[in-house]
Short mmCIF file of C-alpha atoms in Angstrom, two decimals:
data_model
loop_
_atom_site.label_atom_id
_atom_site.label_comp_id
_atom_site.label_asym_id
_atom_site.label_seq_id
_atom_site.Cartn_x
_atom_site.Cartn_y
_atom_site.Cartn_z
CA MET A 77 105.60 59.91 108.83
CA THR A 78 109.08 61.17 108.17
CA SER A 79 110.02 64.89 108.07
CA PRO A 80 110.72 65.70 104.50
CA SER A 81 113.50 68.14 105.61
CA ARG A 82 115.75 65.02 106.40
CA SER A 83 117.60 64.10 103.35
CA GLY A 84 119.24 60.56 102.54
CA VAL A 85 122.16 61.53 104.71
CA PHE A 86 120.31 60.58 108.06
CA GLN A 87 120.59 57.00 109.08
CA GLN A 88 118.29 57.30 112.08
CA ALA A 89 114.70 58.38 112.32
CA THR A 90 113.93 61.44 114.40
CA ASP A 91 113.34 60.79 118.15
CA ARG A 92 109.63 61.77 118.79
CA ARG A 93 110.68 63.96 121.58
CA VAL A 94 112.73 65.97 119.23
CA GLU A 95 109.73 66.26 116.79
CA ARG A 96 107.57 67.65 119.64
CA PHE A 97 110.31 70.07 120.77
CA THR A 98 111.16 71.37 117.42
CA GLU A 99 107.61 71.82 115.89
CA SER A 100 106.09 75.23 115.20
CA ILE A 101 103.00 74.27 113.45
CA SER A 102 101.16 74.86 116.81
CA PHE A 103 101.65 78.70 116.18
CA ASP A 104 102.96 79.23 112.66
CA ARG A 105 100.00 77.62 110.86
CA ARG A 106 98.42 81.14 110.97
CA LEU A 107 100.90 81.95 108.09
CA TYR A 108 99.17 79.51 105.74
CA ALA A 109 97.51 82.13 103.42
CA HIS A 110 100.62 84.06 102.89
CA ASP A 111 102.65 80.78 102.23
CA ILE A 112 100.25 79.88 99.59
CA VAL A 113 100.38 83.33 98.03
CA GLY A 114 104.19 83.26 98.02
CA SER A 115 104.26 79.79 96.62
CA ILE A 116 101.84 80.58 93.80
CA ALA A 117 104.07 83.58 92.84
CA HIS A 118 107.18 81.40 93.09
CA ALA A 119 105.55 78.69 90.89
CA GLN A 120 104.53 81.41 88.40
CA MET A 121 108.04 82.70 88.20
CA LEU A 122 109.55 79.23 87.78
CA ALA A 123 107.21 78.84 84.64
CA ALA A 124 108.12 82.30 83.21
CA VAL A 125 111.99 81.43 83.37
CA GLY A 126 111.28 77.67 82.04
CA LEU A 127 112.12 75.78 85.00
CA ILE A 128 108.81 74.42 85.18
CA SER A 129 106.08 74.39 82.30
CA PRO A 130 103.15 76.69 82.34
CA THR A 131 100.78 73.75 82.78
CA GLU A 132 102.60 72.62 85.87
CA ALA A 133 102.39 76.08 87.28
CA ARG A 134 98.66 76.34 86.82
CA LEU A 135 98.35 72.94 88.40
CA ILE A 136 100.27 73.80 91.28
CA GLU A 137 98.32 77.17 91.76
CA ALA A 138 95.03 75.38 91.50
CA THR A 139 96.07 72.74 94.03
CA LEU A 140 97.43 75.12 96.58
CA LEU A 141 94.15 77.26 96.33
CA THR A 142 92.18 73.99 97.09
CA ILE A 143 94.55 73.38 99.99
CA ARG A 144 93.83 76.85 101.27
CA GLN A 145 90.18 76.47 101.18
CA GLU A 146 90.40 73.25 103.21
CA ILE A 147 92.44 74.95 105.76
CA GLU A 148 90.03 77.69 106.03
CA ASP A 149 87.14 75.11 106.23
CA GLY A 150 88.83 73.26 109.12
CA ARG A 151 89.31 70.18 106.91
CA PHE A 152 93.11 70.10 106.80
CA GLU A 153 95.11 67.64 109.19
CA TYR A 154 98.26 68.69 110.78
CA HIS A 155 101.00 66.39 111.79
CA VAL A 156 103.70 67.43 114.40
CA GLU A 157 106.40 65.46 112.39
CA LEU A 158 105.90 67.87 109.51
CA GLU A 159 107.31 70.62 111.82
CA ASP A 160 105.68 73.88 110.28
CA ILE A 161 102.98 75.14 108.00
CA HIS A 162 105.44 75.26 105.06
CA MET A 163 106.14 71.76 105.10
CA HIS A 164 102.67 70.83 105.75
CA ILE A 165 101.54 72.58 102.57
CA GLU A 166 104.26 71.33 100.30
CA GLN A 167 103.96 67.75 101.53
CA GLU A 168 100.12 67.98 100.91
CA LEU A 169 100.86 69.47 97.43
CA ILE A 170 103.35 66.47 96.73
CA GLY A 171 100.77 64.02 97.97
CA ARG A 172 98.35 65.26 95.36
CA LEU A 173 100.63 66.12 92.30
CA GLY A 174 103.68 63.82 92.88
CA ASP A 175 106.79 65.10 91.17
CA THR A 176 104.98 68.09 89.91
CA GLY A 177 104.62 69.15 93.47
CA ARG A 178 108.07 68.24 94.22
CA LYS A 179 109.31 70.98 91.75
CA LEU A 180 107.62 73.88 93.67
CA HIS A 181 110.65 74.06 96.00
CA THR A 182 113.10 74.75 93.07
CA GLY A 183 115.43 77.84 93.85
CA ARG A 184 114.22 78.44 97.25
CA SER A 185 114.93 77.43 100.76
CA ARG A 186 112.68 77.35 103.86
CA ASN A 187 114.87 80.18 105.16
CA ASP A 188 113.94 82.69 102.42
CA GLN A 189 110.41 81.09 102.24
CA VAL A 190 109.84 81.84 105.97
CA SER A 191 111.05 85.26 105.66
CA THR A 192 108.86 85.94 102.79
CA ASP A 193 105.88 84.56 104.32
CA LEU A 194 106.39 86.48 107.68
CA ARG A 195 107.06 89.74 105.72
CA LEU A 196 103.65 89.22 103.87
CA TRP A 197 102.05 88.50 107.20
CA VAL A 198 103.50 91.55 109.00
CA ARG A 199 102.55 93.84 106.07
CA ASP A 200 98.95 92.90 106.32
CA ALA A 201 99.08 93.26 110.14
CA LEU A 202 100.72 96.52 109.93
CA ASP A 203 97.93 97.69 107.69
CA ARG A 204 95.29 96.36 110.01
CA VAL A 205 96.87 98.27 113.04
CA ASP A 206 97.22 101.38 111.21
CA ARG A 207 93.40 101.17 110.23
CA ALA A 208 92.69 100.62 113.94
CA VAL A 209 94.68 103.60 115.11
CA TRP A 210 92.97 105.82 112.50
CA GLU A 211 89.74 104.67 114.01
CA LEU A 212 90.92 105.73 117.51
CA GLN A 213 92.04 109.17 116.10
CA LYS A 214 88.53 109.59 114.49
CA SER A 215 86.88 108.85 117.68
CA PHE A 216 88.91 111.60 119.47
CA VAL A 217 88.29 114.00 116.65
CA GLN A 218 84.37 113.20 116.40
CA ARG A 219 84.20 114.14 120.19
CA CYS A 220 85.40 117.61 119.59
CA GLU A 221 82.32 118.98 118.35
CA ARG A 222 80.25 117.92 121.52
CA ASP A 223 83.16 118.94 123.99
CA ALA A 224 84.13 122.30 122.38
CA ASP A 225 82.92 124.27 125.36
CA VAL A 226 84.49 122.29 128.18
CA ILE A 227 87.54 123.41 130.18
CA LEU A 228 89.60 120.78 131.88
CA PRO A 229 92.62 121.21 134.43
CA ALA A 230 95.71 120.11 132.80
CA TYR A 231 98.22 118.42 135.17
CA THR A 232 102.06 118.21 135.64
CA HIS A 233 103.29 115.76 138.48
CA LEU A 234 99.59 114.97 138.82
CA GLN A 235 99.13 118.51 140.44
CA ARG A 236 96.74 120.92 138.68
CA ALA A 237 98.76 123.01 136.35
CA GLN A 238 96.76 125.26 133.70
CA PRO A 239 93.41 125.23 132.14
CA VAL A 240 93.02 123.64 128.74
CA LEU A 241 90.02 122.92 126.38
CA ALA A 242 88.73 119.41 126.33
CA ASN A 243 89.39 119.38 122.62
CA HIS A 244 93.12 120.29 123.20
CA TYR A 245 93.27 117.08 125.26
CA TRP A 246 91.72 114.83 122.67
CA LEU A 247 94.08 116.37 120.01
CA ALA A 248 97.05 115.65 122.08
CA TYR A 249 96.25 111.81 121.77
CA CYS A 250 95.68 112.33 118.06
CA GLU A 251 99.26 113.70 117.85
CA LYS A 252 100.63 110.61 119.80
CA LEU A 253 98.77 108.27 117.53
CA GLU A 254 99.82 110.05 114.45
CA ARG A 255 103.59 109.49 115.29
CA ASP A 256 102.43 105.93 115.66
CA ARG A 257 101.17 105.81 112.24
CA GLN A 258 104.13 107.36 110.75
CA ARG A 259 106.22 104.70 112.43
CA LEU A 260 103.89 102.21 111.09
CA ALA A 261 104.23 103.44 107.63
CA ASP A 262 108.07 103.85 107.82
CA CYS A 263 108.43 100.22 109.33
CA ARG A 264 106.10 98.98 106.33
CA LYS A 265 108.94 100.16 104.00
CA ARG A 266 111.57 98.02 105.54
CA VAL A 267 109.15 95.09 105.86
CA ASN A 268 107.97 95.33 102.16
CA VAL A 269 111.35 93.80 100.63
CA CYS A 270 111.08 90.33 98.98
CA SER A 271 113.24 87.75 100.55
CA LEU A 272 112.29 84.80 98.24
CA GLY A 273 114.93 83.39 95.97
CA CYS A 274 117.88 84.11 98.32
CA ALA A 275 117.60 80.39 99.20
CA ALA A 276 119.39 79.02 102.09
CA VAL A 277 122.23 81.48 102.56
CA ALA A 278 124.21 81.91 99.17
CA GLY A 279 121.57 82.15 96.53
CA THR A 280 121.15 79.80 93.81
CA THR A 281 122.79 78.66 90.49
CA LEU A 282 119.34 78.37 88.89
CA PRO A 283 118.07 81.12 86.38
CA ILE A 284 115.26 82.40 88.67
CA ASP A 285 114.03 85.98 88.51
CA ARG A 286 113.45 87.43 91.96
CA HIS A 287 112.27 90.67 90.74
CA ASP A 288 109.42 88.98 88.96
CA VAL A 289 108.35 87.30 92.25
CA ALA A 290 108.61 90.77 94.09
CA ARG A 291 106.25 92.36 91.56
CA ARG A 292 103.79 89.49 91.73
CA LEU A 293 103.75 89.85 95.51
CA GLY A 294 103.50 93.65 95.62
CA PHE A 295 107.03 94.18 97.19
CA ASP A 296 108.63 97.50 96.79
CA GLY A 297 112.11 95.82 96.13
CA VAL A 298 114.30 92.84 96.48
CA ALA A 299 116.64 91.90 99.27
CA ALA A 300 120.09 92.46 97.98
CA ASN A 301 122.35 90.12 99.94
CA SER A 302 121.40 86.45 100.42
CA LEU A 303 123.60 86.16 103.51
CA ASP A 304 121.72 88.96 105.20
CA VAL A 305 118.15 87.59 104.32
CA SER A 306 118.77 84.24 106.18
CA SER A 307 119.53 86.12 109.48
CA ASP A 308 117.67 89.24 109.31
CA ARG A 309 114.78 89.82 111.59
CA ASP A 310 115.08 93.50 111.95
CA PHE A 311 111.71 93.84 110.52
CA VAL A 312 110.27 91.81 113.24
CA LEU A 313 111.94 93.61 115.98
CA GLU A 314 111.04 96.98 114.50
CA SER A 315 107.39 96.19 114.19
CA ALA A 316 107.36 94.98 117.85
CA PHE A 317 108.99 98.29 118.79
CA VAL A 318 106.44 100.36 116.91
CA LEU A 319 103.82 98.17 118.51
CA THR A 320 105.26 98.81 122.01
CA LEU A 321 105.03 102.48 121.59
CA ILE A 322 101.41 102.28 120.51
CA ALA A 323 100.69 100.04 123.72
CA GLU A 324 102.44 102.73 125.81
CA HIS A 325 100.20 105.44 124.50
CA LEU A 326 97.21 103.15 125.06
CA SER A 327 98.37 102.56 128.69
CA THR A 328 98.82 106.18 129.45
CA TRP A 329 95.37 106.98 128.10
CA ALA A 330 93.85 104.16 130.10
CA GLU A 331 95.50 105.12 133.22
CA GLU A 332 94.21 108.81 132.94
CA TRP A 333 90.75 107.75 132.25
CA ILE A 334 90.77 105.20 135.05
CA LEU A 335 91.59 108.09 137.41
CA TRP A 336 89.09 110.42 135.68
CA SER A 337 86.38 107.83 136.10
CA THR A 338 86.81 107.80 140.04
CA VAL A 339 84.65 109.55 142.36
CA GLU A 340 87.76 111.52 143.60
CA PHE A 341 87.98 113.07 140.02
CA SER A 342 84.56 112.58 138.75
CA PHE A 343 85.72 113.92 135.34
CA LEU A 344 84.20 111.05 133.15
CA LYS A 345 81.36 108.61 133.01
CA LEU A 346 82.40 105.33 131.04
CA PRO A 347 79.98 103.63 129.04
CA GLN A 348 78.67 100.65 131.11
CA LYS A 349 78.98 98.19 128.30
CA PHE A 350 82.71 98.46 128.64
CA CYS A 351 82.67 98.03 132.41
CA THR A 352 82.15 95.14 134.69
CA GLY A 353 80.71 94.72 138.36
CA SER A 354 81.76 93.28 141.60
CA SER A 355 80.92 89.84 142.79
CA ILE A 356 80.39 91.09 146.27
CA MET A 357 79.89 94.98 146.01
CA PRO A 358 76.67 95.74 144.12
CA GLN A 359 77.46 99.23 143.49
CA LYS A 360 80.69 98.92 141.74
CA ILE A 361 81.08 99.77 138.03
CA ASN A 362 84.63 98.82 137.33
CA PRO A 363 86.77 100.01 134.37
CA ASP A 364 88.21 96.62 133.51
CA VAL A 365 88.58 97.23 129.98
CA LEU A 366 90.92 100.13 130.63
CA GLU A 367 92.59 98.26 133.43
CA LEU A 368 93.45 95.37 131.15
CA THR A 369 94.45 97.71 128.43
CA ARG A 370 97.02 99.25 130.85
CA GLY A 371 98.01 95.67 132.04
CA LYS A 372 98.39 94.28 128.55
CA THR A 373 101.10 96.85 127.70
CA ALA A 374 103.41 94.52 129.95
CA ARG A 375 102.96 91.73 127.55
CA VAL A 376 103.81 93.83 124.40
CA VAL A 377 106.96 95.23 126.27
CA GLY A 378 107.78 91.76 127.13
CA ASP A 379 107.43 90.58 123.48
CA LEU A 380 109.94 93.15 122.39
CA GLN A 381 112.17 92.25 125.12
CA THR A 382 112.05 88.40 123.98
CA LEU A 383 112.76 89.34 120.46
CA LEU A 384 115.70 91.69 121.29
CA VAL A 385 117.19 88.97 123.38
CA LEU A 386 116.46 86.26 120.91
CA VAL A 387 118.65 87.68 118.09
CA LYS A 388 121.32 89.50 120.08
CA GLY A 389 123.84 86.66 120.03
CA LEU A 390 123.11 84.95 116.79
CA PRO A 391 125.96 84.60 114.22
CA LEU A 392 125.28 84.73 110.54
CA ALA A 393 123.26 83.34 108.91
CA TYR A 394 120.14 81.36 109.76
CA ASN A 395 119.88 79.62 113.14
CA ARG A 396 116.79 77.67 114.45
CA ASP A 397 116.44 80.07 117.24
CA LEU A 398 114.65 82.37 114.89
CA GLN A 399 111.63 80.00 114.70
CA GLU A 400 110.87 81.44 118.18
CA ASP A 401 110.26 84.90 116.85
CA LYS A 402 106.82 84.22 115.84
CA PRO A 403 105.09 83.57 119.21
CA ALA A 404 106.14 87.03 120.62
CA LEU A 405 105.36 88.82 117.18
CA PHE A 406 102.04 87.26 116.91
CA ASP A 407 101.28 88.02 120.52
CA ALA A 408 102.36 91.71 120.11
CA PHE A 409 100.15 92.24 117.05
CA ASP A 410 97.23 90.23 118.64
CA THR A 411 97.29 92.24 121.94
CA VAL A 412 97.58 95.79 120.38
CA GLU A 413 94.88 94.98 117.82
CA ALA A 414 92.69 93.77 120.78
CA CYS A 415 93.19 96.86 122.73
CA LEU A 416 92.54 99.13 119.68
CA THR A 417 89.36 97.42 118.84
CA LEU A 418 88.02 98.37 122.24
CA ALA A 419 89.61 101.83 122.61
CA ALA A 420 87.77 103.58 119.72
CA PRO A 421 84.08 102.71 120.76
CA LEU A 422 85.21 103.31 124.36
CA VAL A 423 86.40 106.89 123.52
CA ALA A 424 83.32 107.52 121.48
CA GLY A 425 81.00 106.31 124.27
CA ALA A 426 82.39 108.10 127.22
CA GLU A 427 80.79 111.32 128.72
CA LEU A 428 82.32 114.12 130.41
CA ARG A 429 80.89 115.03 133.83
CA ARG A 430 80.40 118.61 132.95
CA ALA A 431 78.80 119.74 136.28
CA ASP A 432 81.45 117.98 138.45
CA ILE A 433 84.20 119.42 136.25
CA ALA A 434 82.81 122.98 136.47
CA GLU A 435 82.28 122.79 140.04
CA ARG A 436 85.87 122.29 141.03
CA LEU A 437 87.62 123.96 138.02
CA ASP A 438 88.71 127.15 140.09
CA ARG A 439 90.59 125.02 142.38
CA GLY A 440 94.35 124.87 142.14
CA TYR A 441 94.96 128.43 140.77
CA LEU A 442 95.12 127.28 137.09
CA ASP A 443 95.27 131.12 136.07
CA ALA A 444 98.41 131.85 138.03
CA THR A 445 100.62 131.35 134.87
CA THR A 446 98.34 133.45 132.73
CA LEU A 447 98.57 136.35 135.55
CA MET A 448 102.48 135.95 135.34
CA GLU A 449 102.37 136.48 131.54
CA TYR A 450 100.16 139.50 131.93
CA LEU A 451 102.73 141.03 134.12
CA ILE A 452 105.44 140.17 131.73
CA ARG A 453 103.46 141.97 128.98
CA ARG A 454 103.41 145.00 131.30
CA GLY A 455 107.23 144.94 131.39
CA LEU A 456 108.21 142.82 134.49
CA PRO A 457 111.04 140.32 134.03
CA GLN A 458 109.81 136.76 133.88
CA ARG A 459 111.52 135.86 137.12
CA THR A 460 110.25 138.89 138.98
CA ALA A 461 106.75 138.20 137.79
CA HIS A 462 107.03 134.63 138.71
CA HIS A 463 107.76 135.46 142.29
CA LEU A 464 105.18 138.04 142.47
CA VAL A 465 102.47 135.81 141.46
CA GLY A 466 103.73 133.02 143.70
CA SER A 467 103.30 135.53 146.69
CA LEU A 468 99.63 136.34 145.53
CA VAL A 469 98.88 132.79 145.27
CA ALA A 470 100.21 132.30 148.95
CA ARG A 471 97.96 135.23 149.94
CA ALA A 472 94.93 133.74 148.25
CA ALA A 473 95.52 130.24 149.50
CA ALA A 474 95.88 131.59 153.05
CA GLN A 475 92.48 133.12 152.78
CA GLY A 476 90.85 130.25 151.03
CA VAL A 477 89.88 132.11 148.02
CA ARG A 478 90.63 132.36 144.23
CA LEU A 479 93.07 134.86 142.64
CA ALA A 480 90.00 136.47 141.12
CA ASP A 481 88.66 137.05 144.60
CA LEU A 482 91.43 139.00 146.01
CA PRO A 483 90.74 142.74 146.25
CA LEU A 484 92.67 145.22 144.07
CA GLU A 485 94.57 146.60 147.01
CA GLU A 486 96.27 142.99 147.27
CA PHE A 487 97.36 143.39 143.62
CA ARG A 488 98.63 146.88 144.21
CA ALA A 489 100.61 145.77 147.16
CA ALA A 490 102.46 143.58 145.03
CA ASP A 491 102.78 145.79 142.16
CA ALA A 492 101.58 149.51 142.41
CA THR A 493 101.09 149.87 138.54
CA LEU A 494 98.25 147.23 138.50
CA ASP A 495 94.67 148.27 137.92
CA GLU A 496 91.27 146.70 137.20
CA GLY A 497 92.56 145.23 134.07
CA VAL A 498 94.20 142.58 136.02
CA TYR A 499 90.84 140.92 136.47
CA GLY A 500 90.59 140.37 132.70
CA VAL A 501 93.08 137.44 132.80
CA LEU A 502 91.84 135.80 136.12
CA GLY A 503 89.45 132.85 136.24
CA VAL A 504 89.82 129.65 133.94
CA GLU A 505 87.66 131.10 131.16
CA ASN A 506 89.72 134.28 130.93
CA ALA A 507 92.85 132.27 131.07
CA VAL A 508 91.98 129.90 128.36
CA ARG A 509 91.07 133.05 126.20
CA ALA A 510 94.27 134.79 126.90
CA PHE A 511 96.37 131.97 125.05
CA ALA A 512 97.68 133.01 121.72
CA SER A 513 100.76 130.77 120.68
CA PHE A 514 100.60 128.24 117.93
CA GLY A 515 99.71 124.84 119.31
CA SER A 516 98.40 126.23 122.42
CA THR A 517 94.96 125.66 123.94
CA ALA A 518 93.72 129.14 122.57
CA PRO A 519 90.17 128.54 121.30
CA GLN A 520 90.75 129.84 117.91
CA GLU A 521 93.96 127.71 117.61
CA VAL A 522 92.23 124.61 118.90
CA ALA A 523 89.41 125.11 116.50
CA ARG A 524 91.96 125.54 113.72
CA GLN A 525 93.61 122.30 114.63
CA VAL A 526 90.33 120.26 114.77
CA GLU A 527 89.48 121.27 111.22
CA CYS A 528 93.00 120.29 110.26
CA TRP A 529 92.51 116.81 111.86
CA LYS A 530 89.38 116.34 110.03
CA VAL A 531 90.88 117.04 106.75
CA LYS A 532 94.03 114.92 107.72
CA LEU A 533 91.84 111.96 108.69
CA GLY A 534 89.58 112.28 105.71
CA LEU A 535 86.53 112.39 107.85
CA SER A 536 84.66 114.23 105.26
CA ASP A 537 84.27 111.06 103.01
CA GLY A 538 84.83 108.71 105.75
CA GLU A 539 88.27 107.58 104.34
CA PRO A 540 91.72 107.77 105.93
CA ARG A 541 94.29 109.87 104.16
#
């Protein structure tokens, strides 16, 4: 079978090694549904402008739908010499309809056809990822009711810093994921532009209606420059970048929960159905899902790197190099979707080890900053109060006690104006209650934000906003 992309200008058959080297059907076959949808819209437009008859358009549509069903049923044969999914479908159409099938490619090239199919695929994939990110946000917010009374140590430099409510921690990830959703939505705007009808590079002399095709396919607009369309893979790179940030956020979460599930931290009990065992150590319950989530981030970062390097030296307009954008793009989406699919139920099923957390919560002088701010409210300059509290921490550490265990005389030695009221801000519970700023871990502020997130995520009716 000779490739239909080779015109009569060729006097030699394609070398079989070249066919194997240049094929993309092994990975771009997943675009079949979008190629058929795009081709049906194109055929309907051709009929609307009089380039084919309405009868021909209906016949093309019906045959394409039959081909799609055969692909979905696993009854469709692939041939390496046909290169890609687009030529496979068109040749199958021609084989069944003859000259009527040959008319489908009127006014388009594989360049704009591939771009359109890929945009349709990416648009759907972005929507799937957005839904999966929403599911993960929902899992964090739905934890808030049962964890509302838990206080955790927050860390900087992996050293204990200040006390925060567990809900404050859960909502921190909601914020990160919300930025991811905003980037997904913003990226989708640039994806949702119709390329079809730009043809190979310069457009076409035929009286096609590109806006008609865009409307039929649900695009928001039409690409304005045919030369740009042939080379444009910005939407691919931007999608990969957005996915990379999602993967990075998932990796951060996975790393923290891996640490939290250790005996050394003992903050978290992971659901066993998301863990694995050891082939030699019978006591082991390993956080393999979290570790693989952390590890798969590298693949997504690598996919973005591949795409950036792929396009960096390409001149206008189309170059065959762009065929290689799909493996990296598909892998990035597949990897992030797989991680998100497991992340939401894992978050929902984990349990905080309340007793272990509470037992060690007073370690690390988490209330030191609150004491400093108490002194600031009493009129001390910040740097003076900072130094004074540091000296008090040093005294408490030397004695192996909490700040709250120091006698009043120790506080008065540091500042003669202090009285029994100082104990009202000491201890993690008092320290948490003392917070007041917007966005802080103040109980009333966290409760307000939990309610805001419930509204934002549409949890009252189970639908995302």
